[in-house]
Coordinates of C-alpha atoms in Angstrom, one line a residue:
X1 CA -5.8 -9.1 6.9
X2 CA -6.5 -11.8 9.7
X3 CA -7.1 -10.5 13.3
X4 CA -5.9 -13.3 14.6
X5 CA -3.0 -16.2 13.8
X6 CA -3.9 -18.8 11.4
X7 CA -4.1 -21.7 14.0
X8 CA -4.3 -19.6 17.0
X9 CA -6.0 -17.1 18.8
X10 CA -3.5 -14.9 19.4
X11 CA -3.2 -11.0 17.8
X12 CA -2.0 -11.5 14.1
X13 CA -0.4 -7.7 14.9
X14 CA 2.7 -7.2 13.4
X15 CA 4.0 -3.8 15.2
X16 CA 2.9 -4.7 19.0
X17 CA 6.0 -5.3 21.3
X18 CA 8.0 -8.4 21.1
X19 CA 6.2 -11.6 22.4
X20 CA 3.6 -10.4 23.0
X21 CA 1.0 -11.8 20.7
X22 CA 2.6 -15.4 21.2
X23 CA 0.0 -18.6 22.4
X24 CA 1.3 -21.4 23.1
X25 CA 1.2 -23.5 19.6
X26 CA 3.3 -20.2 17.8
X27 CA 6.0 -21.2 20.5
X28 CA 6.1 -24.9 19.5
X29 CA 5.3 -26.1 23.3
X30 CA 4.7 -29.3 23.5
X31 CA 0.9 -30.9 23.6
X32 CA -0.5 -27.6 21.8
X33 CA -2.6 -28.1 19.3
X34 CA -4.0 -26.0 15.8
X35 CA -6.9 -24.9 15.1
X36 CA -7.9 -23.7 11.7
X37 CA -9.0 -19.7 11.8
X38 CA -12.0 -19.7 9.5
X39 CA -11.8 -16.0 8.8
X40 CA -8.0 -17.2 6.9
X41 CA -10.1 -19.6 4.6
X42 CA -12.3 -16.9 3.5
X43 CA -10.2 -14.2 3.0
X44 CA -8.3 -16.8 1.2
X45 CA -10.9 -17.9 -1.1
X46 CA -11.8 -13.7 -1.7
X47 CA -8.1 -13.8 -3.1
X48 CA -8.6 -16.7 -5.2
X49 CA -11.4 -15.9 -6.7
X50 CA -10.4 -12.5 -7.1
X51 CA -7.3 -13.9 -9.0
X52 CA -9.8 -16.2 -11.4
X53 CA -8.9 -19.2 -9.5
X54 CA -10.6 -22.1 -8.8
X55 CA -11.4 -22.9 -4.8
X56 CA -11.1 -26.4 -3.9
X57 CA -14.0 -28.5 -2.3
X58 CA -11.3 -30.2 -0.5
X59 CA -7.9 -29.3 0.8
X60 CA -5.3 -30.5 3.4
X61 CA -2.5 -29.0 5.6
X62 CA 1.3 -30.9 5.5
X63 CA 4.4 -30.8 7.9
X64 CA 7.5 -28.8 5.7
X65 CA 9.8 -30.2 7.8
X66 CA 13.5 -27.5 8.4
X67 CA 15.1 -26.3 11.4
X68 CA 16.1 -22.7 12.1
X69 CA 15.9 -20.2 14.7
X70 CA 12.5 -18.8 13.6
X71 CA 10.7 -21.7 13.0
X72 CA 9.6 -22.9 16.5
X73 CA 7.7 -26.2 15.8
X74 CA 10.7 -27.3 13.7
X75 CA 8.1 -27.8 10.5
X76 CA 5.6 -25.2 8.8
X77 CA 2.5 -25.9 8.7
X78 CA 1.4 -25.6 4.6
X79 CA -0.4 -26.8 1.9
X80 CA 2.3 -28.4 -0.3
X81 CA 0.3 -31.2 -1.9
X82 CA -3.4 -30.2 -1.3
X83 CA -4.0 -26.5 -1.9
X84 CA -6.9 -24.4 -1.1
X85 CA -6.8 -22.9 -4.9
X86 CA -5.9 -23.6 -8.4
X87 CA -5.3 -21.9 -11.3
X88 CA -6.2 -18.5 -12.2
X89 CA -3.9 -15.9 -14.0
X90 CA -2.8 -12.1 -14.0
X91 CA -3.2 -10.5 -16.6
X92 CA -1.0 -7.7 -18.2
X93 CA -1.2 -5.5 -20.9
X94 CA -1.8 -1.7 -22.4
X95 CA -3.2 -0.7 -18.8
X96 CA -0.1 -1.4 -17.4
X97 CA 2.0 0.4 -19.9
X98 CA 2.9 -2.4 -21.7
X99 CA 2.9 -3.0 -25.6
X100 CA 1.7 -5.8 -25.5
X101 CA -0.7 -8.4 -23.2
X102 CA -0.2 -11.6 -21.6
X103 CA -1.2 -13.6 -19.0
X104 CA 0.8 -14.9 -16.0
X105 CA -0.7 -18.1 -15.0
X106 CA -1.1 -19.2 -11.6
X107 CA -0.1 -22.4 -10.4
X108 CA -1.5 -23.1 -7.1
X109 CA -2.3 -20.5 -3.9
X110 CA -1.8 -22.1 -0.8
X111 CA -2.2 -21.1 3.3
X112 CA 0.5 -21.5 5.3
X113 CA 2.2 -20.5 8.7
X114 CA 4.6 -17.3 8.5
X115 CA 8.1 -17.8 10.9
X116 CA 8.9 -15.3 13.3
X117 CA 11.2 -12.5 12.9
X118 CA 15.0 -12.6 13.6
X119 CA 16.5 -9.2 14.9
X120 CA 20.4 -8.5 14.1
X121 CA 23.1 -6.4 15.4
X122 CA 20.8 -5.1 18.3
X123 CA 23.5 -7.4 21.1
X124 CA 26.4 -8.3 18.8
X125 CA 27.2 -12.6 18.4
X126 CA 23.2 -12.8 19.4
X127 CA 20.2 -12.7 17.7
X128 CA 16.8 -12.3 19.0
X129 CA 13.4 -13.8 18.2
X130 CA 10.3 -11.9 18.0
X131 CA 7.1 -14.7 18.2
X132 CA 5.2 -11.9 17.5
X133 CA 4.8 -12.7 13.8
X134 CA 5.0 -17.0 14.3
X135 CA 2.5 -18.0 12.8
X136 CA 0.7 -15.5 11.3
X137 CA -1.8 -17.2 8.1
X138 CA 0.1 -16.3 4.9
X139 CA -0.9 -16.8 0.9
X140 CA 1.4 -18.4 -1.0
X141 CA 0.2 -17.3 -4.9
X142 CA 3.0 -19.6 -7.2
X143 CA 3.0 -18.8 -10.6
X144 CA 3.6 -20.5 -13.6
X145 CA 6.9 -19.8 -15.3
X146 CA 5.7 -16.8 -17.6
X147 CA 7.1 -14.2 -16.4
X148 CA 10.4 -12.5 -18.9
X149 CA 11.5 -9.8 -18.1
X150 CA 12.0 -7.5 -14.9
X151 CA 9.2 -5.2 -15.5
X152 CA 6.7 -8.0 -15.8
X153 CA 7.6 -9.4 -12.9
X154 CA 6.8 -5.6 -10.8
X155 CA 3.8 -5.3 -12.6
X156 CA 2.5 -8.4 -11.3
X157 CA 3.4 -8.1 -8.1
X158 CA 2.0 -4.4 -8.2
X159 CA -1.5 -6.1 -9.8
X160 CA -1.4 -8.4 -7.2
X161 CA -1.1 -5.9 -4.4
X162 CA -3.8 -3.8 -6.0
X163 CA -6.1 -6.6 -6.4
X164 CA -5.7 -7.8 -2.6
X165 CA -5.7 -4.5 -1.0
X166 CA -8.9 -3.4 -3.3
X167 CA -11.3 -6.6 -2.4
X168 CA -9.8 -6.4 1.7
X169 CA -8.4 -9.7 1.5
X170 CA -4.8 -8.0 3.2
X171 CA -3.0 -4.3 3.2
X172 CA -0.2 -5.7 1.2
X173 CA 1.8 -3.1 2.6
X174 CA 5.7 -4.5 1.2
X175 CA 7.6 -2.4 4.1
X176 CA 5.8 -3.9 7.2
X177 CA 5.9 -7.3 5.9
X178 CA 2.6 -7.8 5.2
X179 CA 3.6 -9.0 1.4
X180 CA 6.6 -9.9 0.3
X181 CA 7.8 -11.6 -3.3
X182 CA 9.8 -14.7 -4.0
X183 CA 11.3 -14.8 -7.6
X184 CA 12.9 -17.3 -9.5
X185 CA 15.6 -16.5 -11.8
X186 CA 17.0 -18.5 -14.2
X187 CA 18.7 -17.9 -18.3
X188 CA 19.3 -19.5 -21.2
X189 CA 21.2 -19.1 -23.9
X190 CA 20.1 -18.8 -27.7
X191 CA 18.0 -21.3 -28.9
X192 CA 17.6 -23.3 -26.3
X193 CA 14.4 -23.8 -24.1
X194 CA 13.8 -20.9 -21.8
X195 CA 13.4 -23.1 -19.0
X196 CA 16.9 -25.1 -19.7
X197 CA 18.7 -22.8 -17.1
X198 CA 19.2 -23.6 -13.7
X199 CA 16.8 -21.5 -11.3
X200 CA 18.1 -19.5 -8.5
X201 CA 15.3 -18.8 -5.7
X202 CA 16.1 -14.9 -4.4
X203 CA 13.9 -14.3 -0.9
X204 CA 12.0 -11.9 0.5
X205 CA 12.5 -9.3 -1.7
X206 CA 9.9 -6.2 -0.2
X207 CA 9.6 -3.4 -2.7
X208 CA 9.0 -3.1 -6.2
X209 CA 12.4 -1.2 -6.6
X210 CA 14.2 -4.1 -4.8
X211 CA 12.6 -6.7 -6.7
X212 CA 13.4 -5.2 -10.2
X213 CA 17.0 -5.0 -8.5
X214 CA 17.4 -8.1 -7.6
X215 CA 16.6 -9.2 -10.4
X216 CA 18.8 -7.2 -12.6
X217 CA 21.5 -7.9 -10.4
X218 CA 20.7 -12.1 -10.7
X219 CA 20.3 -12.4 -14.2
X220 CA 23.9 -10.0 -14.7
X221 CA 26.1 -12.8 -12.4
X222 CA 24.5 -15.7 -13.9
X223 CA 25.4 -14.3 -17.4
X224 CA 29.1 -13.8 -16.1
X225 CA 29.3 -17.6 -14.4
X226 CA 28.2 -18.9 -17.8
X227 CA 30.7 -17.2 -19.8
X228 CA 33.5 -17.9 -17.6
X229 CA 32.8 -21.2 -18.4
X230 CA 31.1 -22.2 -15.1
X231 CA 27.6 -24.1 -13.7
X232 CA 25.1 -22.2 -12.3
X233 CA 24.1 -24.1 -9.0
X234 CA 21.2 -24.1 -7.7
X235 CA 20.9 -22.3 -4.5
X236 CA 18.7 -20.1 -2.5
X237 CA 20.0 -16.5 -2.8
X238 CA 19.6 -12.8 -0.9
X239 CA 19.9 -9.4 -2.2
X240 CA 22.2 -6.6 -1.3
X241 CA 20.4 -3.2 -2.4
X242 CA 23.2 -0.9 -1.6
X243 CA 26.0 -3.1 -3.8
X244 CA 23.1 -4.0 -6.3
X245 CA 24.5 -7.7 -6.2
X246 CA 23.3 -11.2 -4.8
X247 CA 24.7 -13.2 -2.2
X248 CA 24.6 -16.6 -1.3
X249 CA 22.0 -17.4 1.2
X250 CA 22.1 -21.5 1.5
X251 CA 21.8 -24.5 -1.2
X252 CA 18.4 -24.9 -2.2
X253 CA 17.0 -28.0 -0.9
X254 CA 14.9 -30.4 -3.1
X255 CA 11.3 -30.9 -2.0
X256 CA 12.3 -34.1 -0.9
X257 CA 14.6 -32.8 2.0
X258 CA 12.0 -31.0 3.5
X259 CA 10.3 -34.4 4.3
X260 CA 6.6 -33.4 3.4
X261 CA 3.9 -35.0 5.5
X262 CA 0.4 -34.9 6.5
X263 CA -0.6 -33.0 9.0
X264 CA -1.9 -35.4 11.6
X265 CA -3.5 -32.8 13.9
X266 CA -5.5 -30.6 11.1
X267 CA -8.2 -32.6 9.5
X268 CA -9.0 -32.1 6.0
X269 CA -11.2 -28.9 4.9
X270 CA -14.1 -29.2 3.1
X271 CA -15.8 -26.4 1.7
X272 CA -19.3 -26.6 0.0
X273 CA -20.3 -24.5 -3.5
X274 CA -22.9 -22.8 -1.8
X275 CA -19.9 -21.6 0.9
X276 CA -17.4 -20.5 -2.0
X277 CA -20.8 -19.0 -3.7
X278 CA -21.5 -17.1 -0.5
X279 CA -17.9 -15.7 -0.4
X280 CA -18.3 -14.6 -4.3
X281 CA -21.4 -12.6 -3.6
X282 CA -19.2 -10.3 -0.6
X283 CA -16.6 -9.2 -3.8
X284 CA -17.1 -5.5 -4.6
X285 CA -16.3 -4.8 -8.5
X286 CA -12.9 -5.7 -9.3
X287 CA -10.1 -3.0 -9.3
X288 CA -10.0 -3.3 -13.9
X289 CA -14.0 -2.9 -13.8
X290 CA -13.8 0.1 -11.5
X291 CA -10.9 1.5 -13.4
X292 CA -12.4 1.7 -16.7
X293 CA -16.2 2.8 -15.0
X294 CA -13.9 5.7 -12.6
X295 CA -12.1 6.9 -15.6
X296 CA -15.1 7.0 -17.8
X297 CA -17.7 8.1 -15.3
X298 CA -15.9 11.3 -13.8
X299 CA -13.4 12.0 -16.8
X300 CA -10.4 11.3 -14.0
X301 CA -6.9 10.3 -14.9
X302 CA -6.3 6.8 -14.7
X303 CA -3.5 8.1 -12.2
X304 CA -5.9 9.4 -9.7
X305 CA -8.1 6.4 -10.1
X306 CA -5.2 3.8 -9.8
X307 CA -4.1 6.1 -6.6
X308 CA -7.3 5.6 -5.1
X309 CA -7.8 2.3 -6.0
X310 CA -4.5 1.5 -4.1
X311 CA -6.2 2.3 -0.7
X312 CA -9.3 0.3 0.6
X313 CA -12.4 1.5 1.1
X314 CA -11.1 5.0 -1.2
X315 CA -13.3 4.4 -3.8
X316 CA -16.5 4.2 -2.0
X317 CA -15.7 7.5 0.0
X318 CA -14.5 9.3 -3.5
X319 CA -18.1 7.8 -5.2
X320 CA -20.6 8.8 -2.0
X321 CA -18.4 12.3 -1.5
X322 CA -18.8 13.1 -5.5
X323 CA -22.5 13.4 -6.2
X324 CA -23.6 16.6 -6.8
X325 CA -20.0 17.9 -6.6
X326 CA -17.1 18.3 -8.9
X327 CA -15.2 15.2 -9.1
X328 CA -11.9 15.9 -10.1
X329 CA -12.3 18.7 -7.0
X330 CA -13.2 15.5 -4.8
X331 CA -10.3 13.3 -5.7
X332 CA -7.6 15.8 -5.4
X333 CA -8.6 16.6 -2.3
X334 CA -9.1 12.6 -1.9
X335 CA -5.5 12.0 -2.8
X336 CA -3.6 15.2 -1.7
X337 CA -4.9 16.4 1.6
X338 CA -6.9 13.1 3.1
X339 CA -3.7 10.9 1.9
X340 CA -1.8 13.2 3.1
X341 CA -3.3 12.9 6.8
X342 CA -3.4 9.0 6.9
X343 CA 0.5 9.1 5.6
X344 CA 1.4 11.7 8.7
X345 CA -1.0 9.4 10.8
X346 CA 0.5 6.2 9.3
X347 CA -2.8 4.9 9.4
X348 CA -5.2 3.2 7.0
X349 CA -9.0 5.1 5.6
X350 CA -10.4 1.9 7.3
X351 CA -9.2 2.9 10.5
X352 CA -9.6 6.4 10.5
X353 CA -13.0 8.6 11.9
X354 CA -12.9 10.8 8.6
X355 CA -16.6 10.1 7.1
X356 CA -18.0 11.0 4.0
X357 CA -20.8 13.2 5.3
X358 CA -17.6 15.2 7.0
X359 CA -15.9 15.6 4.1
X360 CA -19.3 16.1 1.7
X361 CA -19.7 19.1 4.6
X362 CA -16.3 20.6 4.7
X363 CA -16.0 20.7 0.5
X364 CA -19.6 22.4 0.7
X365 CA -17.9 25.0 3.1
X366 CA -14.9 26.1 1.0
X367 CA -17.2 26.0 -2.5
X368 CA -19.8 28.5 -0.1
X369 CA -17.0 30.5 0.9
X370 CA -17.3 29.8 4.4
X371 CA -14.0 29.0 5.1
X372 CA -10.7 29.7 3.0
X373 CA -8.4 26.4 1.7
X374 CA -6.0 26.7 5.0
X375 CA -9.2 26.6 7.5
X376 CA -10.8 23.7 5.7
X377 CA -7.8 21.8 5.6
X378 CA -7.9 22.6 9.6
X379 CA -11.0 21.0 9.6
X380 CA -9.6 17.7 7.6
X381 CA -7.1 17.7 11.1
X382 CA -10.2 18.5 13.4
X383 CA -12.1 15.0 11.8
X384 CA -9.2 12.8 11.3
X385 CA -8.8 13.3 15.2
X386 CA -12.1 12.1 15.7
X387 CA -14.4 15.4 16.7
X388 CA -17.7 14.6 15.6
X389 CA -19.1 18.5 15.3
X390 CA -20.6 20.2 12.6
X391 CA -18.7 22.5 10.2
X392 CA -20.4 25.4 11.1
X393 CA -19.7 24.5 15.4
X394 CA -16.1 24.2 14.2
X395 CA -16.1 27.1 12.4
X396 CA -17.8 28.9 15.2
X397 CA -15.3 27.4 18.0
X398 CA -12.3 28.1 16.4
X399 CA -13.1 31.8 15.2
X400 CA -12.7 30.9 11.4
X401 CA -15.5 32.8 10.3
X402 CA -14.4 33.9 6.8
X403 CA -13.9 38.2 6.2
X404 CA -16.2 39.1 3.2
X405 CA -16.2 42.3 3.9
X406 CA -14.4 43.7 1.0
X407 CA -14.8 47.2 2.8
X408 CA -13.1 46.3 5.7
X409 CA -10.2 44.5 4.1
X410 CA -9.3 47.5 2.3
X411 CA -9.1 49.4 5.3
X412 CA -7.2 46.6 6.7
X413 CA -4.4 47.0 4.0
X414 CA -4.4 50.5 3.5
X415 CA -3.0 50.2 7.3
X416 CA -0.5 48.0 6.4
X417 CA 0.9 50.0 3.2
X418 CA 0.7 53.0 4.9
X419 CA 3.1 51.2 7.4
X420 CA 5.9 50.2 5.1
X421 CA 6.7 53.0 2.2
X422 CA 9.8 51.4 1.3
X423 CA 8.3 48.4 0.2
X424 CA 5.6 50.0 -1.8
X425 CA 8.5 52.4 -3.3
X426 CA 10.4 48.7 -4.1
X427 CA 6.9 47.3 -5.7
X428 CA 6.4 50.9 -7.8
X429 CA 10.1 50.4 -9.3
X430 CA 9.3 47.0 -10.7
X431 CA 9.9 44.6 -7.3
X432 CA 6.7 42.5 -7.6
X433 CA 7.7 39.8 -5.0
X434 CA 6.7 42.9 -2.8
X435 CA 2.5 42.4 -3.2
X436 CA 3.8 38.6 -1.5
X437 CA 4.4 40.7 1.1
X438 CA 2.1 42.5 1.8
X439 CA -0.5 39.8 1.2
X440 CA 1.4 38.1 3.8
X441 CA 0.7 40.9 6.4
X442 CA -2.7 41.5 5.6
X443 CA -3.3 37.6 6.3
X444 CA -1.3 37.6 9.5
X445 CA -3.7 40.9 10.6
X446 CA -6.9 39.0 9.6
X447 CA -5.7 35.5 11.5
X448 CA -5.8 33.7 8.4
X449 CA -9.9 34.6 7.8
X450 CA -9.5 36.5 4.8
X451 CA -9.5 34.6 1.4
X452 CA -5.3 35.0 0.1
X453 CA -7.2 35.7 -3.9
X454 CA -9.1 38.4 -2.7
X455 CA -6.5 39.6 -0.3
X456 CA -4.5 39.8 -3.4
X457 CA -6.2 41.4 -5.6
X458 CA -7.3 43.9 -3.1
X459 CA -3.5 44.7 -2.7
X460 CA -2.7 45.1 -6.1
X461 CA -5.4 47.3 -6.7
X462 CA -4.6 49.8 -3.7
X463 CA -0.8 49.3 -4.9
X464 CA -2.0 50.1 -8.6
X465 CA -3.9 53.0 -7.6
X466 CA -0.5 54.8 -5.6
X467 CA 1.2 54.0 -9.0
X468 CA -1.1 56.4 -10.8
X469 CA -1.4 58.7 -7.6

């Protein structure tokens, strides 16, 4: 994702406080002018080209000319007529869990302005503007009409998301806004062309579970309008997730009431083969390559690997993390414990201080028995909060040396049976939940230092032994 606004240089940050990333051109004062953000074009041609599209040599911005409350300037600024890419498809099939493949074309992908964000029911009878998001660069990807039924429609999307997140052309992250999904609904009856119906646009849909939804929801009312012996009218609808229906949101207007003109204050972009080249050669392997090579290579799930996939920059930690070491040990601890952090954290791997050589050290740890699975996952916490010292300083600061003095944890839990007959009288008669607790003790006596497996069976054994006593 940008750092900055498409034609400004303001903070492209979505979560700051309101207003606060705001220049004077995302507030529509008068006398600012645009200027183009270059790093917009190129992680807009890494999107195209990711999506087997075609950058153009030559593009052009154009006034879409509406008023409402979150559109400052009165007009986006867009590509309507001269896009910055062509073509390109999506393509579907077993790997998605499909029975079948197919392509969903692409149309056109075009940059344009984003609006700002209207905030309800905070002072009722008002609503409040947040600039903050005014003019943030946005990709419009418009696809052909191929897409049937609900579940291609989510898979795309979720390709989509996958593909962008995977080459860092944006997070995609549907919840904060960072990519949201348009659809088109429209059906047809029984012989007739499946594009005969009339369309219904449903906005800014932000999940996968809302979009197949809303579209569920869509296609059921325009089924019932038709057999009541009604029109469908075209119009530009919303969707309610907790009724499951659509509601009207406005008519849809024709292209021609949005008065489409050139923008007179952005000249045209021209962008040379040797640039679009350049920006080809910065594309890591694309997310099916690195599927099949993941899956193949280290004999993981195609779970794990889409799991991984889904978070930039994953792969290359799971790859320089793995060598010499057991993969599948690697990704689970990849996409368990590390996830698990960056969830808690709600952070990104990009922006945490978790390297590889930290991780490659604290997995050598617990395989050398140095520290048990709790302490090493303290030491996940200890990184991902940014301390830079060796495992063995941590280890050493913290006390975690591991007990592997088998001789001393005996005598550690003979203590603690001696202490509590009735238990061991419940565990004799058949109470085996009992050895939980004693493990529990002997674990709570050692701070945590002693291995739970060998704590365990060192219990049982001594428990065993009474029984034949």
């Amino acid at each position: 994702m940008a750092k900055k606004k498409l034609f400004s240089p303001a903070s492209a940050k979505w979560d700051d406080p309101p207003n606060t990333n705001v220049a004077l051109v995302d507030a529509g004062v008068p006398g600012s002018l645009p200027l183009l953000n270059p790093e917009c074009m190129q992680l807009a041609a890494r999107a195209i080209i990711g999506l087997d599209g075609k950058v153009q040599n030559q593009s052009s911005f154009d006034r879409k000319h509406y008023f409402y409350s979150d559109q400052p300037l009165g007009f986006q600024i867009t590509q309507q007529h001269s896009p910055i890419g062509r073509g390109g498809k999506i393509h579907l099939g077993t790997n998605e869990g499909l029975k079948y493949t197919k392509d969903i074309r692409i149309s056109q992908m075009q940059l344009e302005q984003d609006t700002a964000k209207s905030i309800h029911a905070v002072y009722p009878g008002y609503v409040l503007t947040d600039l903050n998001r005014a003019g943030v660069a946005l990709l419009e990807i418009v696809s052909e009409p191929d897409i049937d039924t609900p579940d291609e429609a989510t898979l795309c999307v979720r390709k989509i998301q996958t593909l962008l997140r995977h080459i860092g052309a944006s997070h995609c992250n549907m919840e904060e806004g960072s990519m949201r999904c348009d659809i088109n609904v429209s059906v047809y009856r029984d012989g007739e062309c499946r594009l005969s119906g009339t369309r219904c646009e449903l906005k800014n849909l932000n999940s996968l579970k809302v979009i197949r939804g809303a579209i569920n929801a869509e296609v059921r009312r325009q089924i019932e309008v038709i057999h009541n012996g009604k029109q469908v009218e075209q119009e530009t609808r919303g969707f309610d997730a907790r009724q499951g229906k659509t509601f009207l949101a406005r008519s849809k207007e024709d292209a021609p009431d949005y008065r489409y003109m050139p923008e007179p204050d952005i000249p045209e972009v021209h962008l040379t083969d040797q640039w679009i080249e350049a920006v080809r050669a910065t594309l890591p392997e694309l997310p099916e390559a690195t599927l099949a090579r993941i899956q193949g290579q280290y004999s993981l799930s195609k779970d794990t690997v889409e799991t991984m996939l889904d978070e930039p920059g994953c792969i290359g930690l799971f790859e320089n993390v793995a060598k010499g070491r057991n993969a599948k040990v690697v990704a689970a601890w990849i996409t368990s414990e590390v996830f698990g952090q960056l969830s808690y954290r709600a952070q990104r791997l990009q922006d945490s201080t978790l390297t590889a050589n930290q991780l490659s050290a604290l997995l050598d740890a617990l395989e050398g028995k140095m520290v048990t699975s709790t302490q090493a996952k303290q030491l996940l916490v200890e990184y991902m909060n940014g301390d830079v010292r060796s495992v063995a300083d941590l280890i050493k600061a913290h006390g975690w040396e591991v007990i592997n003095d088998e001789g001393k944890l005996a005598d550690t839990a003979k203590s603690i049976l001696d202490e509590h007959p009735k238990e061991i009288e419940g565990y004799l008669k058949g109470q085996k939940r009992r050895l939980n607790f004693f493990v529990g003790k002997v674990m709570t006596a050692t701070k945590g230092q002693a291995r739970p497996q060998d704590v365990s069976r060192i219990v049982h054994e001594l428990l065993e032994k009474r029984r034949r006593a």
